[in-house]
mmCIF file of C-alpha atoms in Angstrom:
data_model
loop_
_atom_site.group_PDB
_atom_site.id
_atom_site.type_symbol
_atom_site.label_atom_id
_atom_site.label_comp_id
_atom_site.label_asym_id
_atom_site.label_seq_id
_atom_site.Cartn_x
_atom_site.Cartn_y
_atom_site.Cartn_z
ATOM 1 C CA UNK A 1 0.000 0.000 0.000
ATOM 2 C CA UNK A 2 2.824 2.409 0.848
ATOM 3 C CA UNK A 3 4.593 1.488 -2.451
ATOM 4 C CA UNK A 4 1.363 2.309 -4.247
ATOM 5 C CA UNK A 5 1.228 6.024 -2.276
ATOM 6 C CA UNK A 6 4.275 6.659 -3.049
ATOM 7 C CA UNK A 7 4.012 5.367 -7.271
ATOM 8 C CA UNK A 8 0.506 7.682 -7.176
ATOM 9 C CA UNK A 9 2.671 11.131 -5.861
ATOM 10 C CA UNK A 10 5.225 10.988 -8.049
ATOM 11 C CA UNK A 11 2.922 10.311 -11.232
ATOM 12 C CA UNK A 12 0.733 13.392 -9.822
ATOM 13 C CA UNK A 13 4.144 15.342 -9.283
ATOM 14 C CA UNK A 14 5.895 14.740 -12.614
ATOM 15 C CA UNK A 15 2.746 16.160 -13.964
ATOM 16 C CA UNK A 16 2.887 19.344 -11.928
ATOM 17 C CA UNK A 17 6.546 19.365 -10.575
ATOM 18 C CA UNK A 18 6.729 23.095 -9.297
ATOM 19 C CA UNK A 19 3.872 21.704 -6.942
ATOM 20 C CA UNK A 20 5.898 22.218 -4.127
ATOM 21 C CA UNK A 21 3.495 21.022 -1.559
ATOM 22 C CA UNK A 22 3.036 17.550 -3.385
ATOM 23 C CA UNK A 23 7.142 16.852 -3.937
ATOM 24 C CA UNK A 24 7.554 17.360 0.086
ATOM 25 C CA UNK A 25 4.925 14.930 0.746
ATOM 26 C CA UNK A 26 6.372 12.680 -1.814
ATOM 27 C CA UNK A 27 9.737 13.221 -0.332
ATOM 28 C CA UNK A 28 8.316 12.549 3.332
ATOM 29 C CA UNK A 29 6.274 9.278 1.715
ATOM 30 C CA UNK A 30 9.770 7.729 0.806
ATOM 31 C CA UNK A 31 12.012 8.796 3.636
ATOM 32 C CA UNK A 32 8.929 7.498 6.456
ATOM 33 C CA UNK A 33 8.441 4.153 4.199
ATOM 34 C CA UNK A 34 12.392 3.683 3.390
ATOM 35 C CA UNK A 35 11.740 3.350 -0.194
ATOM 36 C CA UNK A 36 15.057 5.807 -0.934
ATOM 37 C CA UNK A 37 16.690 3.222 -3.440
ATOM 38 C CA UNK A 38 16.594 4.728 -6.703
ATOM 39 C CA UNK A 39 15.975 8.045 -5.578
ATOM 40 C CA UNK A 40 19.111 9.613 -7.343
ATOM 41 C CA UNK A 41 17.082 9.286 -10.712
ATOM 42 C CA UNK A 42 13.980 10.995 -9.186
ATOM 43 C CA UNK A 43 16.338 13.637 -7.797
ATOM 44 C CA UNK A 44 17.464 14.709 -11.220
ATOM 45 C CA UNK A 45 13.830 15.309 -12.159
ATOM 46 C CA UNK A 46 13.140 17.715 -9.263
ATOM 47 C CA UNK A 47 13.658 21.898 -10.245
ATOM 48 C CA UNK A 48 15.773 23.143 -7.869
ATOM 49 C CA UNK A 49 15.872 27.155 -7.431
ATOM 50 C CA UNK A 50 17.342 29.681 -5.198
ATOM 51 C CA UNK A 51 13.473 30.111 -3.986
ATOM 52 C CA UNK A 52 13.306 26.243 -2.902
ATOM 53 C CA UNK A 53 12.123 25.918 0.166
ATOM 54 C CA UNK A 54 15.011 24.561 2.929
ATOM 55 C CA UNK A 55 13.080 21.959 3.628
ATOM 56 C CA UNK A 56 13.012 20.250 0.101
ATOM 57 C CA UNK A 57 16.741 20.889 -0.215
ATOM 58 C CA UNK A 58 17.419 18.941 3.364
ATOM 59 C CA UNK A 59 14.973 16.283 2.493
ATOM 60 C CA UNK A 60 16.714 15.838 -1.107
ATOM 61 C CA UNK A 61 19.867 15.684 0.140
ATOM 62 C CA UNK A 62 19.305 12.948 3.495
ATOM 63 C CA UNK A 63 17.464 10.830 0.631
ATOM 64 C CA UNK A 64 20.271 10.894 -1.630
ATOM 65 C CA UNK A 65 22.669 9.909 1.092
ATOM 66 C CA UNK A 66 20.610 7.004 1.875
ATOM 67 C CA UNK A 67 20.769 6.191 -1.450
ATOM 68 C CA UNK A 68 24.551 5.856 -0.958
ATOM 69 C CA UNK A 69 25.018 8.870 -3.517
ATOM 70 C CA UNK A 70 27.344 11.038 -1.189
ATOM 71 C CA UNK A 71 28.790 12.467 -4.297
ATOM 72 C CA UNK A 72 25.531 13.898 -5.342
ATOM 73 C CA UNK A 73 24.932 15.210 -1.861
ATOM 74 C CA UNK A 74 28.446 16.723 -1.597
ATOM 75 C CA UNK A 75 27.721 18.540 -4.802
ATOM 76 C CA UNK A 76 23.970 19.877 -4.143
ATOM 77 C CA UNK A 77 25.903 20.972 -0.623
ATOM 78 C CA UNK A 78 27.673 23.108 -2.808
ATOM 79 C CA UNK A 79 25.284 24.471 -5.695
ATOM 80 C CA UNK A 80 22.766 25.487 -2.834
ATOM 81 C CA UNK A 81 25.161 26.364 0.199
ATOM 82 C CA UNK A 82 23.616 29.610 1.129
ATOM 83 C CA UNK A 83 19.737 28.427 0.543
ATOM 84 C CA UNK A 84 20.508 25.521 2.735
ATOM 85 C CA UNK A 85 21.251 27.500 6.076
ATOM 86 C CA UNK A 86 22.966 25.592 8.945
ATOM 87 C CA UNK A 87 21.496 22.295 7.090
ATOM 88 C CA UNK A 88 24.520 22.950 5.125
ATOM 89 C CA UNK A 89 27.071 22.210 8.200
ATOM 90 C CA UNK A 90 24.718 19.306 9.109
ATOM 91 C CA UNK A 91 24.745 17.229 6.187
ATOM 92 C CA UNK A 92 29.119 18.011 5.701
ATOM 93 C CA UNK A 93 28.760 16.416 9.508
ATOM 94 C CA UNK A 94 26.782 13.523 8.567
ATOM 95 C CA UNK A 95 28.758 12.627 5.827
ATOM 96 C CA UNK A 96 31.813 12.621 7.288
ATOM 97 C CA UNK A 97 30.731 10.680 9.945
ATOM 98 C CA UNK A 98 29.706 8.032 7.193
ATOM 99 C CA UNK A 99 33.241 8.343 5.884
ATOM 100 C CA UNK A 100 34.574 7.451 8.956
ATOM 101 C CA UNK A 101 36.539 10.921 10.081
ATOM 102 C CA UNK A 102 34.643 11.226 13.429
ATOM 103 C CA UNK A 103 36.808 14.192 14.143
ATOM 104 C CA UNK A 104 35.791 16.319 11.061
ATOM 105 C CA UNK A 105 32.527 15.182 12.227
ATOM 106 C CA UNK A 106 32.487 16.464 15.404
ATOM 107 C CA UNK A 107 34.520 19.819 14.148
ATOM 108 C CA UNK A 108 30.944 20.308 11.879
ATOM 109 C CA UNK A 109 28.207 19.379 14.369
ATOM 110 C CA UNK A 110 29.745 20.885 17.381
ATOM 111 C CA UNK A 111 28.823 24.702 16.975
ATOM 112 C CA UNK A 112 25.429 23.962 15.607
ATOM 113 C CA UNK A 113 23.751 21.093 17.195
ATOM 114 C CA UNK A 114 21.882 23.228 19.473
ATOM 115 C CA UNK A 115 20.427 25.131 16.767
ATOM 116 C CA UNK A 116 16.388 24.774 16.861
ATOM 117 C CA UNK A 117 16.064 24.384 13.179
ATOM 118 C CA UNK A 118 17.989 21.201 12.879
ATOM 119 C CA UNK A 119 16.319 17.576 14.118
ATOM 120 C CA UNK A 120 17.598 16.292 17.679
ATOM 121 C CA UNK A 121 19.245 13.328 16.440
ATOM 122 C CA UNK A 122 22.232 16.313 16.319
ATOM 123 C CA UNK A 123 22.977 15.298 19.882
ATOM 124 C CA UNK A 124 23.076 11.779 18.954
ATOM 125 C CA UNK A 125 25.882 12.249 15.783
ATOM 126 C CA UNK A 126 27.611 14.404 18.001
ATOM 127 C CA UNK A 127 27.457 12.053 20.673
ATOM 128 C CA UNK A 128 28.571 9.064 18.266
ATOM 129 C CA UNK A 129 30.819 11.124 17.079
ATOM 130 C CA UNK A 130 32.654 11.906 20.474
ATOM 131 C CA UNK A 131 32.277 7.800 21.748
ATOM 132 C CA UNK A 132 34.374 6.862 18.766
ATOM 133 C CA UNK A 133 36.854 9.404 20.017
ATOM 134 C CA UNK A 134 36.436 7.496 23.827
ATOM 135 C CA UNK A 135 35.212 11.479 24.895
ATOM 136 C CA UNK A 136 32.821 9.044 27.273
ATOM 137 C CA UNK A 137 32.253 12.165 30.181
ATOM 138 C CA UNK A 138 31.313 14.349 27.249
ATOM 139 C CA UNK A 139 28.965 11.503 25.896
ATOM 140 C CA UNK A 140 27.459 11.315 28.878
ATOM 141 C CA UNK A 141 26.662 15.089 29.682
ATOM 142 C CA UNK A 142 25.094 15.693 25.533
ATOM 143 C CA UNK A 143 22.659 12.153 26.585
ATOM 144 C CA UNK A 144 21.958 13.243 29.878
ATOM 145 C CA UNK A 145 20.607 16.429 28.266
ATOM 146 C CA UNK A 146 19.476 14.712 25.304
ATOM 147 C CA UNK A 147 17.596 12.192 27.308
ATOM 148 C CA UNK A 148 15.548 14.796 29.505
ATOM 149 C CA UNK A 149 13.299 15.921 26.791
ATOM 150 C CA UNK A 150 13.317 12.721 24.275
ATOM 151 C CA UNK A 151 12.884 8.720 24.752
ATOM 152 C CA UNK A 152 14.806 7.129 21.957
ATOM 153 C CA UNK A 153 15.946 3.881 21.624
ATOM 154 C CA UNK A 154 19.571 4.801 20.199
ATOM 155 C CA UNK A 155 20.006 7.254 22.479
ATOM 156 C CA UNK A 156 19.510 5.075 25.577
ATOM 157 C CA UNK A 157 21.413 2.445 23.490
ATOM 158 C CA UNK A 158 24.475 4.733 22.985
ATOM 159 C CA UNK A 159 23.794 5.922 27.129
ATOM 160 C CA UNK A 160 24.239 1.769 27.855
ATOM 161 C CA UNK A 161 27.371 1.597 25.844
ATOM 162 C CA UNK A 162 28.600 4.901 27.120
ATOM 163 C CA UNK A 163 27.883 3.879 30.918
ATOM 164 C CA UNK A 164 29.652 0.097 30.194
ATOM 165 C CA UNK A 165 32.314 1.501 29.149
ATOM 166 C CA UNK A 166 32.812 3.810 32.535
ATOM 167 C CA UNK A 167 33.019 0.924 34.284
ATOM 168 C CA UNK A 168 28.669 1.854 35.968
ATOM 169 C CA UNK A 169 26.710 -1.673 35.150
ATOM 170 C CA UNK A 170 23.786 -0.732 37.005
ATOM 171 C CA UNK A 171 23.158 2.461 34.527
ATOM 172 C CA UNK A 172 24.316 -0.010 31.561
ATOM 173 C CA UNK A 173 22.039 -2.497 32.273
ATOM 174 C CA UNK A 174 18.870 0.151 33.617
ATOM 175 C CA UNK A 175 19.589 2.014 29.761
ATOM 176 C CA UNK A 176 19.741 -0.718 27.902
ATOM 177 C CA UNK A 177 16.410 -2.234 29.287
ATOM 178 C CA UNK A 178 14.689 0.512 28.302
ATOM 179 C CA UNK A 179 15.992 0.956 24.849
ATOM 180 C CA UNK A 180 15.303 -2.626 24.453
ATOM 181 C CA UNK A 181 11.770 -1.978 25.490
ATOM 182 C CA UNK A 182 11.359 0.349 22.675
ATOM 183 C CA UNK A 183 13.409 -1.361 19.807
ATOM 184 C CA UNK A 184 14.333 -5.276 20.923
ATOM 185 C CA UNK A 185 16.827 -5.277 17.962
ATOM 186 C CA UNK A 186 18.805 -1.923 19.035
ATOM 187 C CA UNK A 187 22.322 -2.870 18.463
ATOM 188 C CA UNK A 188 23.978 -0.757 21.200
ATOM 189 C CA UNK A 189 21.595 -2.223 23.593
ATOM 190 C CA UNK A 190 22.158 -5.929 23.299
ATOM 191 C CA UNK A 191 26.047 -5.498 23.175
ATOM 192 C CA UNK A 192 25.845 -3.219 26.470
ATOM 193 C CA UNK A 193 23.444 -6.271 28.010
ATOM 194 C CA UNK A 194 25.181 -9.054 26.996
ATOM 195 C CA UNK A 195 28.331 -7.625 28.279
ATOM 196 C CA UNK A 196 26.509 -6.762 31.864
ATOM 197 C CA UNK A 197 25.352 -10.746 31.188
ATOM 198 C CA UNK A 198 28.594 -11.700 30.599
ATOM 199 C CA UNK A 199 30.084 -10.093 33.903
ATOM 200 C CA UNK A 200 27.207 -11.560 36.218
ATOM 201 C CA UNK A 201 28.385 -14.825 34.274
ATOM 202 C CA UNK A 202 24.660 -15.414 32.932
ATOM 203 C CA UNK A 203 26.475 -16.436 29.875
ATOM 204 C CA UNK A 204 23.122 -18.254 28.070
ATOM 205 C CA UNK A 205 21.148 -15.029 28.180
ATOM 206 C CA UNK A 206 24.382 -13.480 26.878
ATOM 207 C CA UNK A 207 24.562 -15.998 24.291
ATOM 208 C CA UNK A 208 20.905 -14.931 23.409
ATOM 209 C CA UNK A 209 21.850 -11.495 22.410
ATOM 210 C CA UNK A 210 25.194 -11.935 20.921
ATOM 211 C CA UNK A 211 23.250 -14.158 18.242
ATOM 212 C CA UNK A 212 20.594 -11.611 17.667
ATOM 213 C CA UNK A 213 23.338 -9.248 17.190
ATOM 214 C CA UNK A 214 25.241 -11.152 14.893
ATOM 215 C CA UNK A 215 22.685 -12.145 12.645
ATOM 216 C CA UNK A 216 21.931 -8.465 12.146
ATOM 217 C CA UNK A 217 25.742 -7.638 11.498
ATOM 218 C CA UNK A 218 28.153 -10.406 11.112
ATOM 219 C CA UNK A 219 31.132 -7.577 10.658
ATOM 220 C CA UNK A 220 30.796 -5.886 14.868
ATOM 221 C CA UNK A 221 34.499 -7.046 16.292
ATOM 222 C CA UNK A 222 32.865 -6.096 19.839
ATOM 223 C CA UNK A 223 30.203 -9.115 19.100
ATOM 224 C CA UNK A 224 32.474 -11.184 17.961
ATOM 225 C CA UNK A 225 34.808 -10.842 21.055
ATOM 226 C CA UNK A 226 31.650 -10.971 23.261
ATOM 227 C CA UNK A 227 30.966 -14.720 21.597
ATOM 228 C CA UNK A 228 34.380 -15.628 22.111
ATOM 229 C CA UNK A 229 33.828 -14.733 25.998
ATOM 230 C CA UNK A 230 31.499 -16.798 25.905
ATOM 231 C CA UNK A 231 32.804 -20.253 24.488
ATOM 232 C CA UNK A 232 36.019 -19.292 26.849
ATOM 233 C CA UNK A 233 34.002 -19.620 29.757
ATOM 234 C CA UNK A 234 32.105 -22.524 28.398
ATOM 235 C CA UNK A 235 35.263 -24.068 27.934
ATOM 236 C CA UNK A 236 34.842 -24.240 24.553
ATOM 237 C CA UNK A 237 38.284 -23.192 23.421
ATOM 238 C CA UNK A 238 38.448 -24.036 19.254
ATOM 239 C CA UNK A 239 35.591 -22.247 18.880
ATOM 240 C CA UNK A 240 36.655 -19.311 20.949
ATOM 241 C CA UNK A 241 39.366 -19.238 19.029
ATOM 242 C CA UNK A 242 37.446 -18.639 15.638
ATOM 243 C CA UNK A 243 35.368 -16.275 17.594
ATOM 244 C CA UNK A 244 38.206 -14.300 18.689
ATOM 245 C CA UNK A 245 39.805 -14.443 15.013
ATOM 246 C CA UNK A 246 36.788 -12.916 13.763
ATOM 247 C CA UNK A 247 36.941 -9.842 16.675
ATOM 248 C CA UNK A 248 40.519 -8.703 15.929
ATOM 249 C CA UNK A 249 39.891 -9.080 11.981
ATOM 250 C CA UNK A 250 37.233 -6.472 12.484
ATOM 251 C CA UNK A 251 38.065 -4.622 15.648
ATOM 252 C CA UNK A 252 42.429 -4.581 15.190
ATOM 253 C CA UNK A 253 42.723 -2.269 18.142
ATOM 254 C CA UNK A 254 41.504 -3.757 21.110
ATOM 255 C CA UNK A 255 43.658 -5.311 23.650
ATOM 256 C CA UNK A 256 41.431 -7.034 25.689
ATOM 257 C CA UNK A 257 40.739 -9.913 22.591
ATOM 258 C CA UNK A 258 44.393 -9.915 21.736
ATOM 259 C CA UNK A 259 44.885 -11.379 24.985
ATOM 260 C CA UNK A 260 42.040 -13.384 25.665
ATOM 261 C CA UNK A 261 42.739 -14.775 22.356
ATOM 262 C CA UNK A 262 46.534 -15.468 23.626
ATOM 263 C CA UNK A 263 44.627 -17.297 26.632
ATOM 264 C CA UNK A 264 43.024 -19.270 24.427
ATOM 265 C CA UNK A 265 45.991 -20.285 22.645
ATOM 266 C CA UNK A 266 47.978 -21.270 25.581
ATOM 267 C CA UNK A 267 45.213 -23.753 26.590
ATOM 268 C CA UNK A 268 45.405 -25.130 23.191
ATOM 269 C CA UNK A 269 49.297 -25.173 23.789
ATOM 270 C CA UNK A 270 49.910 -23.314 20.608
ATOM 271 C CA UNK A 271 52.456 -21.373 22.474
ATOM 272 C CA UNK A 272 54.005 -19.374 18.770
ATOM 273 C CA UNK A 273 50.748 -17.645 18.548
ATOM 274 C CA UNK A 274 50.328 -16.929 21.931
ATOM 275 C CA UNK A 275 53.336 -14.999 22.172
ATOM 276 C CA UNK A 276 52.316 -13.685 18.851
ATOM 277 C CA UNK A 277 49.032 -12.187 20.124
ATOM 278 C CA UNK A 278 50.948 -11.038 23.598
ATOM 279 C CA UNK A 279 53.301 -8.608 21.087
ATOM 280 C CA UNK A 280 50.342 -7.528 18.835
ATOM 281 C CA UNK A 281 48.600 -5.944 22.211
ATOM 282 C CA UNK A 282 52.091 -4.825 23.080
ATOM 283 C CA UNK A 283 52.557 -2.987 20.411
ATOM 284 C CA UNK A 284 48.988 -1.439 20.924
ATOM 285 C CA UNK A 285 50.431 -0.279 24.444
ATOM 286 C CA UNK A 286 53.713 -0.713 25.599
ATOM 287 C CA UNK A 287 52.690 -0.344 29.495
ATOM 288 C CA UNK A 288 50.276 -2.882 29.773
ATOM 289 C CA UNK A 289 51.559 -4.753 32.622
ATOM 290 C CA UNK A 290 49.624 -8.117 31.411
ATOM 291 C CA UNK A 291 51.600 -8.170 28.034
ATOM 292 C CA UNK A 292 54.649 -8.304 30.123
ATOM 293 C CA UNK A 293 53.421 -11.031 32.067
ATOM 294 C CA UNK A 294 51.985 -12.971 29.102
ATOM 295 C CA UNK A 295 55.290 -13.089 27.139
ATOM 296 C CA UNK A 296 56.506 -14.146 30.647
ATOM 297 C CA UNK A 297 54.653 -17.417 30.330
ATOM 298 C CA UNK A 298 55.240 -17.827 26.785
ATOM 299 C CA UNK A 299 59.111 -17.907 27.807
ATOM 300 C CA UNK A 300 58.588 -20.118 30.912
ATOM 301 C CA UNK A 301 56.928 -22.356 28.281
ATOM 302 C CA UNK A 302 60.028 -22.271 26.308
ATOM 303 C CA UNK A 303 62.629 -22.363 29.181
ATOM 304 C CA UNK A 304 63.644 -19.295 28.706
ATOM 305 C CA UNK A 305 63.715 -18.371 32.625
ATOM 306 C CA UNK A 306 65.950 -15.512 32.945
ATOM 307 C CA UNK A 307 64.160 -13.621 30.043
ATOM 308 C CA UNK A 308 61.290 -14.864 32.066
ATOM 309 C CA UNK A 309 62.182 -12.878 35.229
ATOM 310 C CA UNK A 310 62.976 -10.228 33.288
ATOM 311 C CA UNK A 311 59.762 -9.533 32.175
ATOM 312 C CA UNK A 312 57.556 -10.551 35.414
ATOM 313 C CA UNK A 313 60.179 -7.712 37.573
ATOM 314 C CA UNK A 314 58.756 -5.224 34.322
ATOM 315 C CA UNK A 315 55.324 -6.473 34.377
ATOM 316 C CA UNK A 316 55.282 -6.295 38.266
ATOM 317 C CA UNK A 317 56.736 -2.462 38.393
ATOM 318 C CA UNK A 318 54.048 -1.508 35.434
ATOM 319 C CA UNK A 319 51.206 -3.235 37.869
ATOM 320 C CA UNK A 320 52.159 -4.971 41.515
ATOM 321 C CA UNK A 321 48.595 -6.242 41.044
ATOM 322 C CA UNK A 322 48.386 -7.821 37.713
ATOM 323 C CA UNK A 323 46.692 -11.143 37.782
ATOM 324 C CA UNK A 324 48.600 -12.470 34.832
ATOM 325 C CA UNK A 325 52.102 -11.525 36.604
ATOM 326 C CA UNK A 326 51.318 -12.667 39.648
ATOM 327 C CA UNK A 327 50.223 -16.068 38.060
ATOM 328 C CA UNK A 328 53.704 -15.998 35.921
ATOM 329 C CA UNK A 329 55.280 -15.670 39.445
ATOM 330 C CA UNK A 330 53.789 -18.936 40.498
ATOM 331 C CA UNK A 331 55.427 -20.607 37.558
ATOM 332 C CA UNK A 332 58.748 -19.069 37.639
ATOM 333 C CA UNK A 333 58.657 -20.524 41.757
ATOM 334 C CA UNK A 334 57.707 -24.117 40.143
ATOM 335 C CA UNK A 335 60.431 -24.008 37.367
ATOM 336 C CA UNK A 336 62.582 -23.012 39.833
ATOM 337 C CA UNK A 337 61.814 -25.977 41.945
ATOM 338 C CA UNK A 338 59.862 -24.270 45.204
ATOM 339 C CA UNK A 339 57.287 -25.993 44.050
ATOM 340 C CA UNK A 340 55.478 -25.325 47.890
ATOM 341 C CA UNK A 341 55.479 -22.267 47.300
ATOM 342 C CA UNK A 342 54.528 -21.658 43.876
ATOM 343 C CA UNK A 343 51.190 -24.139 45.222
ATOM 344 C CA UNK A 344 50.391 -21.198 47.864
ATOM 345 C CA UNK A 345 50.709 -18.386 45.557
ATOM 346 C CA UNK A 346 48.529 -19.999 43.022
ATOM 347 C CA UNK A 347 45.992 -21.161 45.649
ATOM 348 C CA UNK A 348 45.521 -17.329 46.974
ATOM 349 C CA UNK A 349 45.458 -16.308 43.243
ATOM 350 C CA UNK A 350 42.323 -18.297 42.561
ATOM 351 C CA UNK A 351 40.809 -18.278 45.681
ATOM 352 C CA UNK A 352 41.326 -14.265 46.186
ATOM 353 C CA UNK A 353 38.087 -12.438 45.723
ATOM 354 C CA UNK A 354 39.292 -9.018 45.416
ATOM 355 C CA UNK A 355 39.461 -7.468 41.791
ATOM 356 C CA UNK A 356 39.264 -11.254 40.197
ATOM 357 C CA UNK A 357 35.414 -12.421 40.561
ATOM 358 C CA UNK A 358 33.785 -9.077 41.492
ATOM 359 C CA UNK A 359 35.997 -7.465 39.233
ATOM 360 C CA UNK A 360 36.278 -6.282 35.087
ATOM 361 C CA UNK A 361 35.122 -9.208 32.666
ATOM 362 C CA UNK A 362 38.317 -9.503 31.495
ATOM 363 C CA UNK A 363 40.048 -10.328 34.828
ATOM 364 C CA UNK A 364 36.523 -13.138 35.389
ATOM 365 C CA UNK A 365 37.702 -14.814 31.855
ATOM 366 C CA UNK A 366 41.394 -15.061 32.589
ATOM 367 C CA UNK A 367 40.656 -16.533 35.928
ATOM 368 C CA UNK A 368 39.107 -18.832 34.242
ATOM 369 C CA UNK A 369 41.795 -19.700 31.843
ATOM 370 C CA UNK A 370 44.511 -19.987 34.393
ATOM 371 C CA UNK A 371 42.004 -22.336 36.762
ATOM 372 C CA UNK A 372 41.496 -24.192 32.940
ATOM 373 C CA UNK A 373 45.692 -24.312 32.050
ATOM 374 C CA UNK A 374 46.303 -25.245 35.831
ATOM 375 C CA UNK A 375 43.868 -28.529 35.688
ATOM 376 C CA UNK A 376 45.604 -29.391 32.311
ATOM 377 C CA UNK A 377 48.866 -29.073 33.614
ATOM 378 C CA UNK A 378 47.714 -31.340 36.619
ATOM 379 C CA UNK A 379 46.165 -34.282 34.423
ATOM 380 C CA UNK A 380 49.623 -34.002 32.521
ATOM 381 C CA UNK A 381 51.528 -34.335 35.904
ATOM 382 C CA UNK A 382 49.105 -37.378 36.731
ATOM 383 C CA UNK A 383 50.054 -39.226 33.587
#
């Protein structure tokens, strides 16, 4: 029925196409239905002026970028810069943000997203725009104000992601609830949920999520990494592997799956691609304390003991409380034959409860990993 609305107004406007009134309705008919594909052939028909109404010049353009025509847009952005008003700074915003330069973005949207003439969503591209950029305090303050006058499902999605990511899972969890409420497919959402899931270790309602997410985009690194969390903990360590694979090929940047990949790895004694991994996030951050400690076990794995020590005493002056260093402490004392010793350290590892189970995901997973690689190494000493 919409398709047939939307065949009638453009037959009745290509018979009167100054008709101003019928092109914005025809122009609202295919943005509300999503019928924009093919729209770059209408858009040649339409007679553009200098008296042309903003509104049928913002319209026009938004429809031609959803037709994945940016260079039409860029160049309409330029015939009609002065008729278009401060839409003209919106759409440069926009498409820069769908070119990926978040910071050109932001430049753009900054000064003007207040204005009253221009749709809310401002806040949310400048908001988007500034997450990508990790500006999470600024995020924060644009949704809090945002969120006072508006209930939107991305914005409260964005809010969940925003919140995770300061380290508050009540306010993740509370945000995405509601945005899930109002859209149960809003990507933001699930990944912010299945992450709080994933830390309370309800790792089948996690696993839920993750799979709607997935089959709506298969290319999210975050999702991927959040699956491989999962099948870690599951003990499930081929195809946490894959899953892991998958994260880094899409998201290269994150240090968190470089490890927990590297975890994985070392379970599966494939000890040349741990160490592999443990440089990769190395070379993402040179401080991390845990990439010291990981190449520590690598070595210990390859009886390499004094580069071993070396890089515990580095890993230990980066972080006295790393888990991973701490844990390559425990093998250094059983290589070096205090074997007692080395039992007691690893005992108050696992059994501490301070920053390992009430702590960051990351810290639950590893925990797990190193309670996983200890019972291997056990069986091994048994046969």
């Amino acid at each position: 029925m919409d398709g047939l609305k939307i065949e009638k107004l453009t037959q009745f406007w290509l018979e009167d196409r100054y008709n101003e009134a019928l092109l914005t309705e025809l122009l609202l008919s295919i943005s509300l239905n999503n019928k924009v594909k093919g729209f770059s052939e209408l858009y040649s028909k339409i007679p553009f002026s200098i008296s042309t109404p903003v509104q049928i010049h913002a319209q026009s353009v938004e429809l031609l970028i959803q037709d994945n025509n940016q260079i039409q847009a860029y160049e309409h952005l330029e015939n009609y810069k002065n008729e278009m008003s401060v839409w003209y700074f919106y759409f440069h915003a926009l498409l820069r943000f769908i070119e990926g330069d978040v910071s050109g973005c932001q430049k753009k949207i900054e000064p003007i997203y207040h204005n009253r003439e221009l749709p809310k969503s401002c806040y949310l591209l400048l908001a988007r725009a500034l997450y990508l950029q990790g500006e999470l305090q600024t995020v924060r303050q644009i949704l809090d104000e945002y969120l006072d006058e508006n209930v939107n499902s991305e914005a409260y999605g964005l809010y969940a992601m925003c919140m995770l990511d300061l380290g508050d899972l009540a306010a993740a969890k509370a945000s995405s609830k509601i945005a899930l409420q109002y859209d149960a497919s809003q990507i933001d959402a699930l990944i912010a949920s299945a992450s709080c899931d994933i830390s309370d270790l309800q790792m089948t309602a996690a696993a839920s999520k993750v799979k709607r997410c997935l089959e709506k985009n298969k290319s999210l690194g975050r999702v991927w990494s959040l699956a491989g969390q999962i099948e870690l903990y599951c003990g499930n360590y081929n195809d946490a592997k894959d899953c892991f694979d998958k994260a880094i090929q899409n998201m290269p940047n994150h240090i968190g799956t470089y490890h927990l990949s590297a975890w994985v790895s070392l379970i599966l004694n494939d000890i040349a691609q741990a160490e592999v991994l443990f440089n990769k996030a190395l070379k993402l951050n040179p401080n991390f304390a845990d990439s010291h400690a990981g190449l520590a076990i690598v070595a210990l794995s390859t009886g390499q003991i004094d580069a071993a020590q070396q890089l515990i005493r580095k890993s230990i002056r980066l972080d006295p409380n790393s888990f991973t260093a701490r844990y390559a402490q425990s093998l250094l004392l059983e290589r070096l034959g205090d074997e007692q010793q080395a039992t007691e350290l690893l005992e108050s590892i696992l059994g501490s409860k301070t920053g390992i189970v009430s702590g960051p995901t990351y810290y639950q997973l590893i925990e797990k990993a190193v309670k996983d690689m200890n019972t291997k190494m056990n069986e091994s000493h048994d046969h």
